[in-house]
N, CA and C of each residue as an Amber inpcrd file, in Angstrom:
protein
   612
   0.9890000  -1.3130000  -0.0620000   0.0390000   0.0400000   0.0980000
   0.8220000   1.4130000   0.0330000   0.2680000   2.4110000  -0.5250000
   1.0790000   3.5550000  -0.4400000   1.5080000   4.1810000   1.1410000
   2.6880000   4.5620000   1.0510000   3.3090000   4.9030000   2.5670000
   3.9090000   6.2690000   2.5280000   3.9750000   6.9510000   3.5830000
   4.4110000   8.3860000   3.7760000   5.5700000   8.3880000   4.9880000
   6.5790000   9.0220000   4.6130000   7.5400000   9.2690000   5.5800000
   7.1840000  10.3210000   6.7580000   6.8270000   9.9930000   7.7950000
   6.4210000  10.8860000   8.7960000   7.4330000  11.2160000   9.9150000
   7.4900000  12.5900000  10.2620000   8.4570000  12.8790000  11.3720000
   8.4610000  14.3900000  11.5710000   9.0670000  14.9490000  12.3370000
   9.1160000  16.1920000  12.6170000   9.5940000  17.3550000  11.4820000
  10.2270000  16.5840000  10.5010000  10.3570000  17.5360000   9.3610000
   9.1370000  17.9170000   8.5050000   8.1320000  17.5100000   8.8800000
   6.9060000  17.9110000   8.0950000   6.3130000  18.9780000   8.6820000
   6.6630000  19.2020000   9.9660000   6.1080000  20.3630000  10.5820000
   6.4300000  21.8490000   9.9880000   5.2970000  22.5810000   9.8790000
   5.5230000  23.9190000   8.8500000   5.2190000  23.6600000   7.6870000
   5.2100000  22.4190000   6.9760000   5.1860000  22.2940000   5.8170000
   3.8490000  22.1650000   5.1500000   3.5940000  22.2870000   3.6300000
   2.4500000  21.8970000   2.9410000   2.9180000  20.7920000   1.8000000
   2.1320000  19.6950000   1.8300000   2.3760000  18.6390000   1.0950000
   1.2280000  18.1580000   0.3270000   1.4150000  17.3390000  -0.6310000
   0.4450000  16.7730000  -1.5250000  -0.0190000  15.5810000  -0.9650000
  -0.8340000  14.5900000  -1.5380000  -1.4710000  13.5040000  -1.1650000
  -0.3330000  12.3150000  -1.1610000   0.6340000  12.6280000  -1.7620000
   1.6590000  11.5670000  -1.7440000   2.8080000  11.9380000  -0.7220000
   2.7640000  12.9740000  -0.0990000   3.8820000  13.4640000   0.7000000
   4.9100000  13.9720000   0.1360000   4.7140000  14.8040000  -1.1600000
   5.7530000  15.4560000  -1.7130000   5.4920000  16.9970000  -1.2300000
   6.8430000  17.7320000  -1.1130000   6.7780000  19.1150000  -0.5240000
   6.3740000  19.9410000  -1.4310000   5.3440000  20.7260000  -1.0960000
   4.4490000  21.7610000  -1.9730000   5.1380000  23.1090000  -1.5200000
   5.3950000  23.2800000  -0.2390000   5.9380000  24.5690000   0.4700000
   6.6230000  24.3090000   1.6210000   7.8220000  24.7170000   1.6380000
   8.6700000  24.3850000   2.8230000   8.4300000  25.4750000   3.9610000
   8.8110000  24.9800000   5.1730000   8.6850000  26.0230000   6.2930000
   9.7240000  27.3190000   6.1140000   9.2140000  28.1640000   7.0290000
  10.5250000  29.1110000   6.9050000  11.8090000  28.7140000   7.4570000
  12.9840000  29.0750000   6.7000000  14.2100000  28.5460000   7.0550000
  14.6040000  27.4550000   6.1230000  13.4740000  26.9030000   5.3390000
  14.0090000  25.7100000   4.5220000  13.5650000  24.4550000   4.8720000
  13.6170000  23.4450000   3.7870000  13.1660000  22.1410000   4.1080000
  14.1830000  21.5200000   5.2120000  13.5420000  20.7170000   6.0280000
  14.4100000  19.9220000   7.1150000  14.7030000  18.5910000   6.6430000
  15.8000000  17.8350000   6.7020000  15.9360000  16.4120000   6.5880000
  15.1310000  15.5490000   7.4490000  14.8630000  14.5200000   7.2570000
  14.1900000  13.6270000   8.3910000  15.0730000  13.3080000   9.4600000
  14.4780000  13.4900000  10.5880000  15.3240000  13.0780000  11.9120000
  15.3030000  11.5740000  12.2220000  15.9080000  11.3210000  13.4000000
  16.0500000   9.9140000  13.7410000  14.5640000   9.3300000  14.1490000
  13.8250000  10.2210000  14.6100000  12.2420000   9.7820000  14.7730000
  11.3730000   9.6300000  13.8020000  11.7590000   9.8590000  12.5640000
  11.0230000   9.7530000  11.2350000  10.8360000   8.2040000  10.8860000
   9.5860000   7.9080000  10.5780000   8.9270000   6.4700000  10.2980000
   8.2440000   6.5830000   8.9510000   8.3160000   5.4810000   8.2330000
   7.5830000   5.2980000   7.1340000   6.2360000   4.4960000   7.6150000
   5.0320000   5.1560000   7.1570000   3.8420000   4.4000000   7.8110000
   2.7990000   4.3860000   6.5210000   2.0370000   3.3410000   6.3990000
   1.1630000   3.1750000   5.3980000   0.0110000   4.1400000   5.6100000
  -0.5430000   4.5280000   4.2700000  -1.6260000   5.4600000   4.6900000
  -2.9350000   5.1790000   5.0070000  -3.1220000   3.9160000   4.8540000
  -4.4260000   3.2860000   5.1570000  -4.0790000   2.1570000   6.1710000
  -4.1800000   2.6120000   7.4100000  -3.7200000   1.6300000   8.5830000
  -4.9920000   1.1350000   9.2420000  -5.0220000   0.1250000   9.9360000
  -6.3370000  -0.3560000  10.7540000  -6.6250000   0.5530000  11.8990000
  -7.7250000   0.5940000  12.3740000  -7.9450000   1.5910000  13.3920000
  -7.3770000   0.9170000  14.8110000  -7.2550000   1.6290000  15.7500000
  -6.9390000   1.0820000  17.1810000  -7.7510000   0.0290000  17.7230000
  -7.2110000  -0.8560000  18.4320000  -8.2420000  -1.7630000  19.1260000
  -8.9720000  -1.0770000  20.0410000 -10.2720000  -1.2300000  20.0340000
 -11.2820000  -0.4130000  21.0100000 -10.8080000  -0.5680000  22.5370000
 -10.5050000  -1.7260000  22.7930000  -9.9920000  -1.7790000  24.2650000
  -8.8130000  -1.0840000  24.7150000  -8.0480000  -0.5810000  23.6270000
  -6.8660000   0.1140000  24.1470000  -7.0880000   1.4710000  24.2090000
  -8.3520000   2.0830000  23.6850000  -8.7980000   3.4160000  23.6920000
  -9.0890000   3.9070000  25.1740000  -8.4620000   5.0700000  25.3590000
  -8.7940000   5.6380000  26.6940000 -10.1250000   6.5750000  26.6180000
 -10.8730000   6.5390000  27.6820000 -12.1270000   7.2120000  27.5710000
 -11.9850000   8.5710000  27.7340000 -12.9620000   9.2790000  27.2660000
 -12.7020000  10.7090000  26.8450000 -13.2160000  11.6140000  28.1450000
 -12.1130000  12.0500000  28.9070000 -12.3650000  12.5660000  30.0940000
 -11.4330000  13.9530000  30.4270000 -10.7390000  14.0820000  29.5310000
  -9.7330000  15.4130000  29.6070000 -10.4810000  16.4530000  28.5810000
 -10.6160000  17.6960000  28.8760000 -10.8380000  18.7750000  28.0210000
  -9.8490000  19.2880000  27.1490000 -10.1030000  19.5510000  25.7920000
  -9.1440000  20.1170000  24.9840000  -9.4070000  21.5690000  24.6160000
  -8.8740000  22.5450000  25.2210000  -8.9490000  24.0180000  24.7880000
  -8.6460000  24.3220000  23.1960000  -9.8360000  24.8720000  22.5820000
  -9.6620000  25.1070000  21.1640000  -9.4970000  26.4780000  21.0130000
  -9.5160000  27.3530000  22.1280000  -9.2660000  28.7710000  22.0950000
 -10.6480000  29.5760000  21.6120000 -11.8590000  29.0370000  21.3350000
 -13.0480000  29.6250000  21.0880000 -13.6500000  29.7250000  22.5650000
 -14.0020000  30.8760000  22.9910000 -14.6840000  30.8130000  24.1880000
 -16.1360000  30.0760000  24.3240000 -16.9160000  30.5640000  23.4890000
 -18.1950000  30.0140000  23.6260000 -18.1680000  28.2700000  23.5100000
 -17.2760000  27.8540000  22.3840000 -17.2410000  26.3450000  22.3750000
 -16.6000000  25.7660000  23.6980000 -15.4820000  26.3670000  24.0960000
 -14.9030000  25.8850000  25.3990000 -15.6690000  25.9130000  26.6040000
 -16.6780000  26.8040000  26.4880000 -17.5640000  26.8910000  27.7860000
 -18.7860000  26.0640000  27.7700000 -19.5040000  26.1040000  26.5140000
 -20.8080000  25.4680000  26.3380000 -20.7190000  24.3400000  25.5200000
 -19.8880000  24.0250000  24.7190000 -19.5890000  22.7170000  23.7790000
 -18.2920000  22.1410000  23.9720000 -17.5890000  21.9430000  25.1880000
 -16.2930000  21.6670000  25.4760000 -15.9480000  20.3100000  24.7670000
 -14.6700000  20.3200000  23.9050000 -14.2240000  19.4230000  23.2810000
 -13.1440000  18.5440000  24.3150000 -13.3240000  17.2770000  23.9540000
 -12.2950000  16.4520000  24.8740000 -11.5310000  15.7180000  24.1390000
 -10.1460000  15.3710000  24.7610000  -9.1590000  14.6180000  23.9540000
  -9.7510000  13.2230000  23.4700000  -9.3920000  13.0470000  22.0960000
 -10.1120000  11.9130000  21.4940000 -11.2340000  11.8550000  20.9510000
 -11.9930000  12.9740000  21.0480000 -13.3780000  13.2130000  20.7870000
 -13.4480000  13.6470000  19.2450000 -14.4490000  13.2770000  18.3340000
 -14.5750000  13.4520000  16.9720000 -15.7840000  14.4470000  17.0130000
 -15.7160000  15.4320000  16.1820000 -16.6630000  16.5920000  15.9390000
 -16.7140000  16.8260000  14.7090000 -17.8170000  17.5270000  14.1230000
 -18.1910000  18.0410000  12.9610000 -18.7050000  19.3400000  12.8770000
 -18.3570000  19.9850000  11.9740000 -18.8620000  21.5300000  11.7370000
 -19.6960000  21.7530000  10.4630000 -20.8600000  21.7880000  10.5880000
 -21.7780000  21.6830000   9.5420000 -22.2870000  22.9260000   9.2460000
 -22.7150000  23.4520000   7.9490000 -23.3680000  24.6310000   7.5790000
 -23.2770000  24.6730000   6.1560000 -24.0550000  25.8100000   5.8240000
 -24.1890000  26.1760000   4.2960000 -22.9550000  26.7930000   3.8860000
 -22.7860000  26.7870000   2.5950000 -21.5230000  27.3680000   1.8600000
 -21.6620000  28.8320000   2.4050000 -20.2470000  29.4070000   2.6800000
 -20.1420000  30.5550000   3.0540000 -20.5610000  31.0290000   4.4060000
 -20.9720000  29.8150000   5.2480000 -21.5410000  30.2040000   6.7260000
 -20.3240000  30.3120000   7.6770000 -19.1110000  30.2540000   7.2350000
 -17.9080000  30.4670000   8.1620000 -17.3560000  29.1160000   8.7890000
 -17.5580000  27.9270000   8.1570000 -16.9250000  26.9280000   8.6190000
 -15.3920000  26.9310000   8.7180000 -14.8720000  27.3050000   7.4830000
 -13.3710000  27.4290000   7.3360000 -12.7580000  28.5080000   8.2670000
 -13.6140000  29.7890000   8.4020000 -12.8550000  30.8290000   9.2850000
 -12.8380000  30.1920000  10.6320000 -13.9150000  29.2540000  11.2170000
 -14.0330000  28.8060000  12.2980000 -12.8050000  27.9910000  12.6390000
 -12.6100000  27.0030000  11.2790000 -11.3360000  26.1700000  11.6840000
 -10.0350000  26.9310000  11.7170000 -10.0120000  27.9960000  10.8450000
  -8.8610000  28.9500000  10.8810000  -8.3560000  29.3890000  12.2440000
  -9.4110000  29.7090000  13.2070000  -9.2550000  30.2210000  14.4050000
  -8.9530000  29.0980000  15.2470000  -9.4360000  27.9510000  15.0150000
  -9.0690000  26.8790000  15.9960000  -7.6910000  26.4890000  15.6050000
  -7.2700000  26.4500000  14.4590000  -5.7840000  26.2320000  14.0490000
  -4.7650000  26.9520000  14.9660000  -5.2460000  28.3820000  14.9220000
  -4.6200000  29.2500000  15.4930000  -4.3590000  29.2600000  17.0890000
  -5.5820000  28.8250000  17.7890000  -5.8030000  29.0910000  19.1440000
  -5.5120000  27.7560000  20.1440000  -5.8630000  26.5680000  19.4210000
  -5.8680000  25.3060000  20.0610000  -4.7820000  24.9890000  20.9470000
  -5.0390000  24.4320000  21.9570000  -3.9210000  23.7050000  22.8010000
  -3.2600000  22.5640000  22.4390000  -3.6350000  21.9970000  21.1610000
  -2.9230000  20.8560000  20.7660000  -1.4930000  21.1660000  20.4140000
  -0.7170000  19.9230000  20.5060000   0.6920000  20.0540000  20.1920000
   1.0710000  20.2190000  18.8020000   0.2220000  19.3690000  17.7580000
   0.3750000  19.3880000  16.4630000  -0.9770000  19.5170000  15.9240000
  -1.1440000  20.1080000  14.7220000  -2.3450000  20.2680000  13.8960000
  -2.0710000  19.8560000  12.5630000  -2.9520000  18.8590000  12.1720000
  -2.8390000  18.3110000  10.6900000  -4.1220000  18.6670000   9.9140000
  -4.0260000  19.3790000   8.9310000  -5.2040000  19.8650000   8.2200000
  -5.2850000  19.2830000   6.8890000  -6.0280000  18.3160000   6.4050000
  -6.3730000  18.0800000   4.9010000  -7.2540000  18.8480000   4.2390000
  -6.9610000  19.5350000   3.2610000  -7.6650000  20.4870000   2.3910000
  -8.0080000  19.5070000   1.1780000  -9.5050000  19.1470000   1.0680000
  -9.6960000  17.9420000   0.0460000 -10.6380000  18.5930000  -0.9540000
 -10.3060000  18.9180000  -2.1980000 -11.2210000  19.2040000  -3.0730000
 -11.3310000  20.8390000  -3.0810000 -10.3540000  21.4820000  -2.4550000
 -10.4170000  22.9790000  -2.3370000  -9.8450000  23.7470000  -3.5370000
 -10.4760000  24.8820000  -4.0880000  -9.8060000  25.7030000  -5.1180000
  -8.4470000  26.1720000  -4.6810000  -7.5770000  26.4680000  -5.6000000
  -6.2630000  26.6410000  -5.2000000  -6.3420000  28.0950000  -4.5870000
  -7.0080000  28.9070000  -4.7360000  -7.1040000  30.1800000  -4.4010000
  -7.4980000  30.1350000  -2.6690000  -8.5360000  29.0670000  -2.5840000
  -8.7630000  28.8110000  -1.0930000  -7.5270000  28.3910000  -0.3070000
  -6.8670000  27.5210000  -0.7900000  -5.6130000  26.9930000  -0.3750000
  -4.7280000  28.0210000   0.2420000  -4.5670000  29.0480000  -0.8120000
  -3.5440000  30.0020000  -0.4170000  -4.4240000  31.0210000   0.6260000
  -5.4440000  31.1660000   0.6480000  -6.1850000  31.8990000   1.5620000
  -6.0360000  31.4400000   3.1150000  -6.2970000  30.0200000   3.0880000
  -6.2010000  29.3390000   4.3310000  -4.4860000  29.4580000   4.9980000
  -3.6230000  29.2330000   3.9690000  -2.1970000  29.2180000   4.3890000
  -2.0000000  30.5780000   4.9440000  -2.4510000  31.6420000   4.1640000
  -1.8550000  32.9890000   4.5780000  -2.6470000  33.3530000   5.8650000
  -3.9550000  33.0430000   6.2320000  -4.6930000  33.4750000   7.3680000
  -4.2770000  32.6660000   8.4740000  -4.3180000  31.1320000   8.2750000
  -4.1970000  30.1320000   9.5150000  -2.8240000  30.1050000   9.8280000
  -1.8420000  30.1110000   9.1130000  -0.6070000  29.7170000   9.4850000
   0.2320000  30.8950000   9.8280000  -0.0160000  31.4290000  11.1020000
   0.8360000  32.5330000  11.4890000   2.1140000  32.0240000  12.0580000
   2.8590000  33.1380000  12.3670000   4.2700000  32.7660000  12.8960000
   4.3710000  31.8030000  14.1560000   3.0290000  31.8940000  15.1000000
   2.9260000  31.0930000  16.1520000   2.2120000  29.7730000  15.8410000
   1.5000000  29.4680000  14.7780000   0.7910000  28.3270000  14.6510000
   1.5200000  27.5070000  13.5070000   2.3030000  28.1130000  12.6080000
   2.8240000  27.2400000  11.3860000   3.8280000  26.3130000  12.0200000
   4.8190000  26.4070000  12.9180000   5.7290000  25.4440000  13.2540000
   5.0930000  24.2600000  13.8260000   3.9070000  24.1120000  14.2380000
   3.1780000  23.0340000  14.7330000   2.0750000  22.5020000  13.8660000
   2.1030000  22.8720000  12.4300000   0.9540000  22.6270000  11.5590000
   1.5420000  21.8110000  10.4850000   0.8030000  20.8850000   9.9620000
   1.2440000  20.2220000   8.6540000  -0.2860000  20.1390000   7.8110000
  -0.0700000  20.6680000   6.5580000  -1.2330000  20.6380000   5.7670000
  -1.0660000  19.9910000   4.5180000  -1.9150000  19.0950000   4.1530000
  -2.2130000  18.0330000   3.0940000  -3.0640000  18.5400000   2.3500000
  -2.4170000  18.8600000   0.8110000  -3.5790000  19.4660000  -0.0430000
  -3.7630000  18.5380000  -1.3500000  -5.1350000  18.4480000  -1.6230000
  -5.3580000  17.9710000  -2.9840000  -6.4460000  18.7950000  -3.5000000
  -6.1690000  19.5900000  -4.3520000  -7.2880000  20.6880000  -5.0390000
  -8.2340000  19.9870000  -5.8200000  -9.5140000  20.6310000  -6.1530000
 -10.3270000  20.2640000  -7.1010000  -9.9340000  19.7300000  -8.2590000
  -8.9360000  20.3060000  -8.8730000  -8.5300000  19.7680000 -10.2470000
  -7.5260000  18.4310000 -10.2620000  -7.4470000  17.9280000  -8.9830000
  -6.7500000  16.5230000  -8.8710000  -7.7160000  15.4280000  -9.2590000
  -7.0900000  14.3510000  -9.4450000  -8.0470000  13.0490000  -9.6860000
  -8.7670000  12.6890000  -8.4350000  -9.8150000  12.0500000  -8.5110000
 -10.5180000  11.9270000  -7.3500000  -9.7570000  10.7020000  -6.3930000
  -8.9290000   9.8460000  -6.9910000  -8.2140000   9.1640000  -5.9620000
  -7.4040000   9.7250000  -5.1220000  -6.8280000  10.8070000  -5.8310000
  -5.7930000  11.7080000  -5.0940000  -6.6050000  12.3470000  -3.9410000
  -7.7050000  12.8670000  -4.3700000  -8.5170000  13.8230000  -3.3880000
  -8.9530000  12.6490000  -2.1320000  -9.1950000  11.5420000  -2.5970000
  -9.6580000  10.6970000  -1.4550000  -8.1520000  10.4780000  -0.6060000
  -7.0900000  10.1670000  -1.1620000  -5.7790000   9.7830000  -0.7180000
  -5.3460000  10.9320000   0.3280000  -5.5930000  12.1790000   0.1110000
  -5.2110000  13.4140000   0.8360000  -5.6700000  13.2300000   2.2210000
  -6.9590000  12.7350000   2.3840000  -7.4900000  12.6020000   3.7390000
  -6.6380000  11.4740000   4.5490000  -6.4110000  10.4130000   3.6950000
  -5.7330000   9.1490000   4.4810000  -4.1580000   9.4130000   4.8730000
  -3.7220000  10.5190000   3.9620000  -2.3930000  10.7890000   4.2970000
  -2.1990000  11.8370000   5.5070000  -3.1490000  12.4350000   5.6310000
  -3.2280000  13.4940000   6.7390000  -3.5760000  12.6210000   8.1950000
  -4.4550000  11.6470000   7.8910000  -4.5630000  10.7250000   9.1890000
  -3.3680000  10.0850000   9.6040000  -2.5400000   9.4800000   8.6290000
  -1.3760000   8.6090000   8.8370000  -0.3480000   9.7090000   9.6190000
  -0.3840000  10.8330000   9.0970000   0.7670000  11.8910000   9.8620000
   0.2460000  12.2390000  11.1600000  -1.1880000  12.5440000  11.4510000
  -1.6610000  12.7100000  12.7440000  -1.5010000  11.5550000  13.4970000
  -1.5280000  10.2410000  13.1400000  -1.3960000   8.9690000  13.7920000
   0.0570000   8.9750000  14.3670000   0.9820000   9.2180000  13.5420000
   2.3210000   9.2930000  13.9200000   2.6090000  10.1490000  15.0970000
   2.1730000  11.4090000  14.9270000   2.4690000  12.1550000  16.2760000
   1.4820000  11.7040000  17.3970000   0.4180000  11.2850000  17.2450000
  -0.4360000  10.6970000  18.3070000   0.3640000   9.5070000  18.9230000
   0.9190000   8.5640000  18.3220000   1.8570000   7.5840000  18.6800000
   2.9930000   8.0110000  19.5530000   3.2900000   9.1510000  19.3430000
   4.4900000   9.5500000  20.2460000   4.0060000  10.3650000  21.4000000
   2.8010000  10.4010000  21.6970000   2.0880000  10.8780000  22.9450000
   1.8910000  12.2690000  22.8770000   1.7050000  12.8530000  21.7010000
   1.3470000  14.3310000  21.3960000  -0.1140000  14.4270000  21.4070000
  -0.4510000  15.5390000  21.5010000  -2.0940000  15.9270000  21.5420000
  -2.0310000  16.3840000  20.0640000  -2.9280000  15.7750000  19.1680000
  -3.0200000  16.0260000  17.7670000  -4.3530000  16.5300000  17.3570000
  -4.5250000  17.3730000  16.6320000  -5.7960000  17.8890000  16.1460000
  -5.8450000  17.6320000  14.8010000  -6.8430000  16.9010000  14.2000000
  -6.8960000  16.6320000  12.7800000  -8.1380000  17.3420000  12.1470000
  -7.8990000  17.7740000  11.0450000  -9.0370000  18.4790000  10.2040000
  -9.1260000  17.9790000   8.8520000 -10.3500000  17.5010000   8.5180000
 -10.7110000  17.2400000   7.0500000 -11.6330000  18.1150000   6.5220000
 -11.1510000  19.1680000   5.6080000 -11.8880000  20.1470000   4.9450000
 -11.9870000  19.9350000   3.4360000 -13.0380000  19.4120000   2.9040000
 -14.3360000  19.1280000   3.6420000 -14.7270000  17.7880000   3.4510000
 -15.5120000  17.1000000   4.4670000 -15.9230000  15.8050000   4.3610000
 -16.8940000  15.7690000   2.9700000 -17.8410000  16.7420000   2.5810000
 -18.4710000  16.7360000   1.6060000 -17.8230000  16.3980000   0.4890000
 -16.8240000  17.0020000   0.0450000 -15.8850000  16.9790000  -1.1990000
 -15.2110000  15.6830000  -1.1130000 -14.9190000  15.2700000  -0.0720000
 -14.3560000  13.8150000   0.2170000 -15.3310000  12.6850000  -0.4580000
 -16.7690000  12.9820000   0.0840000 -17.5490000  11.9770000  -0.2460000
 -17.9340000  12.0500000  -1.8660000 -17.8460000  13.2190000  -2.3710000
 -17.8640000  13.1700000  -3.8810000 -16.8390000  12.6990000  -4.4260000
 -15.5460000  12.7310000  -4.0280000 -14.5080000  12.0310000  -4.6330000
 -14.7050000  10.5080000  -4.3920000 -15.2750000   9.9120000  -3.4610000
 -15.4280000   8.4810000  -3.0390000 -16.5240000   8.0630000  -3.9010000
 -17.5730000   8.8850000  -4.2800000 -18.6590000   8.5320000  -5.1600000
 -18.0390000   8.5040000  -6.6810000 -17.3140000   9.1330000  -6.8880000
 -16.4890000   9.0590000  -8.3300000 -15.8450000   7.8210000  -8.5770000
 -15.0990000   7.4510000  -7.4460000 -14.4980000   6.2750000  -7.4960000
 -15.2520000   4.9810000  -7.6310000 -16.2030000   4.8900000  -6.7810000
 -17.2030000   3.9410000  -6.4180000 -17.9100000   3.6460000  -7.8940000
 -18.4690000   4.8300000  -8.2760000 -19.1750000   4.5080000  -9.6140000
 -18.2270000   4.0600000 -10.7700000 -17.0800000   4.4360000 -10.9490000
 -16.2040000   4.1500000 -12.0410000 -15.8020000   2.7740000 -11.8700000
 -15.9040000   2.2110000 -10.5000000 -15.6150000   0.7300000 -10.2550000
 -16.8760000  -0.1220000 -10.6480000 -17.9310000   0.3420000 -10.8810000
 -19.1390000  -0.4610000 -11.3340000 -19.8730000  -0.6220000 -10.0550000
 -19.9370000   0.2140000  -8.8610000 -20.8970000  -0.0500000  -7.7810000
 -22.2060000   0.4110000  -8.0860000 -23.1840000  -0.1050000  -7.8130000
 -24.5800000   0.5430000  -7.9330000 -24.6480000   1.8410000  -7.0280000
 -25.4700000   2.8020000  -7.7820000 -25.6490000   4.1030000  -6.9450000
 -26.7850000   3.7520000  -6.2350000 -26.6220000   4.4760000  -4.8490000
 -27.4430000   4.1520000  -3.7430000 -28.2750000   5.7490000  -3.5700000
 -28.4540000   6.0900000  -2.3030000 -29.1420000   7.3550000  -1.9990000
 -28.3210000   8.6570000  -2.5050000 -28.9230000   9.4350000  -3.3200000
 -28.3440000  10.6740000  -3.8350000 -27.1200000  10.3160000  -4.7190000
 -27.2300000   8.8020000  -5.2290000 -26.2660000   8.6040000  -6.0700000
 -24.8990000   8.1060000  -5.6030000 -24.8980000   7.9240000  -4.2550000
 -23.6860000   7.4930000  -3.3980000 -23.6440000   5.9580000  -3.5770000
 -22.6600000   5.2510000  -3.9350000 -22.4550000   3.8970000  -3.7710000
 -22.2250000   3.6080000  -2.3570000 -22.4340000   2.1580000  -1.8860000
 -22.2310000   1.8580000  -0.5570000 -20.7570000   2.0780000  -0.0500000
 -19.7940000   1.9640000  -0.9100000 -18.3400000   2.1420000  -0.2790000
 -18.0560000   3.5320000   0.2340000 -18.7950000   4.5680000  -0.0660000
 -18.7490000   5.9050000   0.3300000 -18.9840000   5.7460000   1.9670000
 -19.9830000   5.2600000   2.1680000 -20.5640000   5.2730000   3.7060000
 -19.5530000   4.3900000   4.6300000 -19.1780000   3.2120000   4.0590000
 -18.2840000   2.5380000   4.9070000 -16.9730000   3.1640000   5.0190000
 -16.5610000   3.9060000   4.0780000 -15.0750000   4.7520000   4.0480000
 -15.3390000   5.7720000   5.0230000 -16.6450000   6.4880000   4.9970000
 -16.5720000   7.6700000   5.8820000 -16.5900000   7.1170000   7.5330000
């Protein structure tokens, strides 16, 4: 299966779905260190009995959410809304302010302009050294757009296994589902509800 070399050399970088460098951090690209490891991008989920219960809060820097919709370490959450409703803006603020040690962001199916906007707004001098951005724009093949989410997950799992608090974003799951639909239909799967084949739901 496809693999990616994960390590501290990825911090502050923008990479594509295959792990190729698209933008280096300030100061230039760094060589992989001794902690670097090559991981498959499609790994099995952790054993359920090994997972810790969610009992520690994770501050994300948005007062209304921290006070009323507190996020816990290990929790999954979704941000849903209409186009132009401020989802990406909220994500940008969380990337800048969260208490996570490392933030991994998968930009799936975004337009090139939107990628540049996110990098300029979200990656400040304080947040960039602890952030990894994985990009597969809307003009890339559907397999590559799907793979970007898996690559970002593999990078996040690397830092998680080292005991760090990691925040993983996939923006957006809607465009990921559309990429999965294109892959499933081209493979001959029967379309289901709204034209999505069954493999889309199992993958999500």
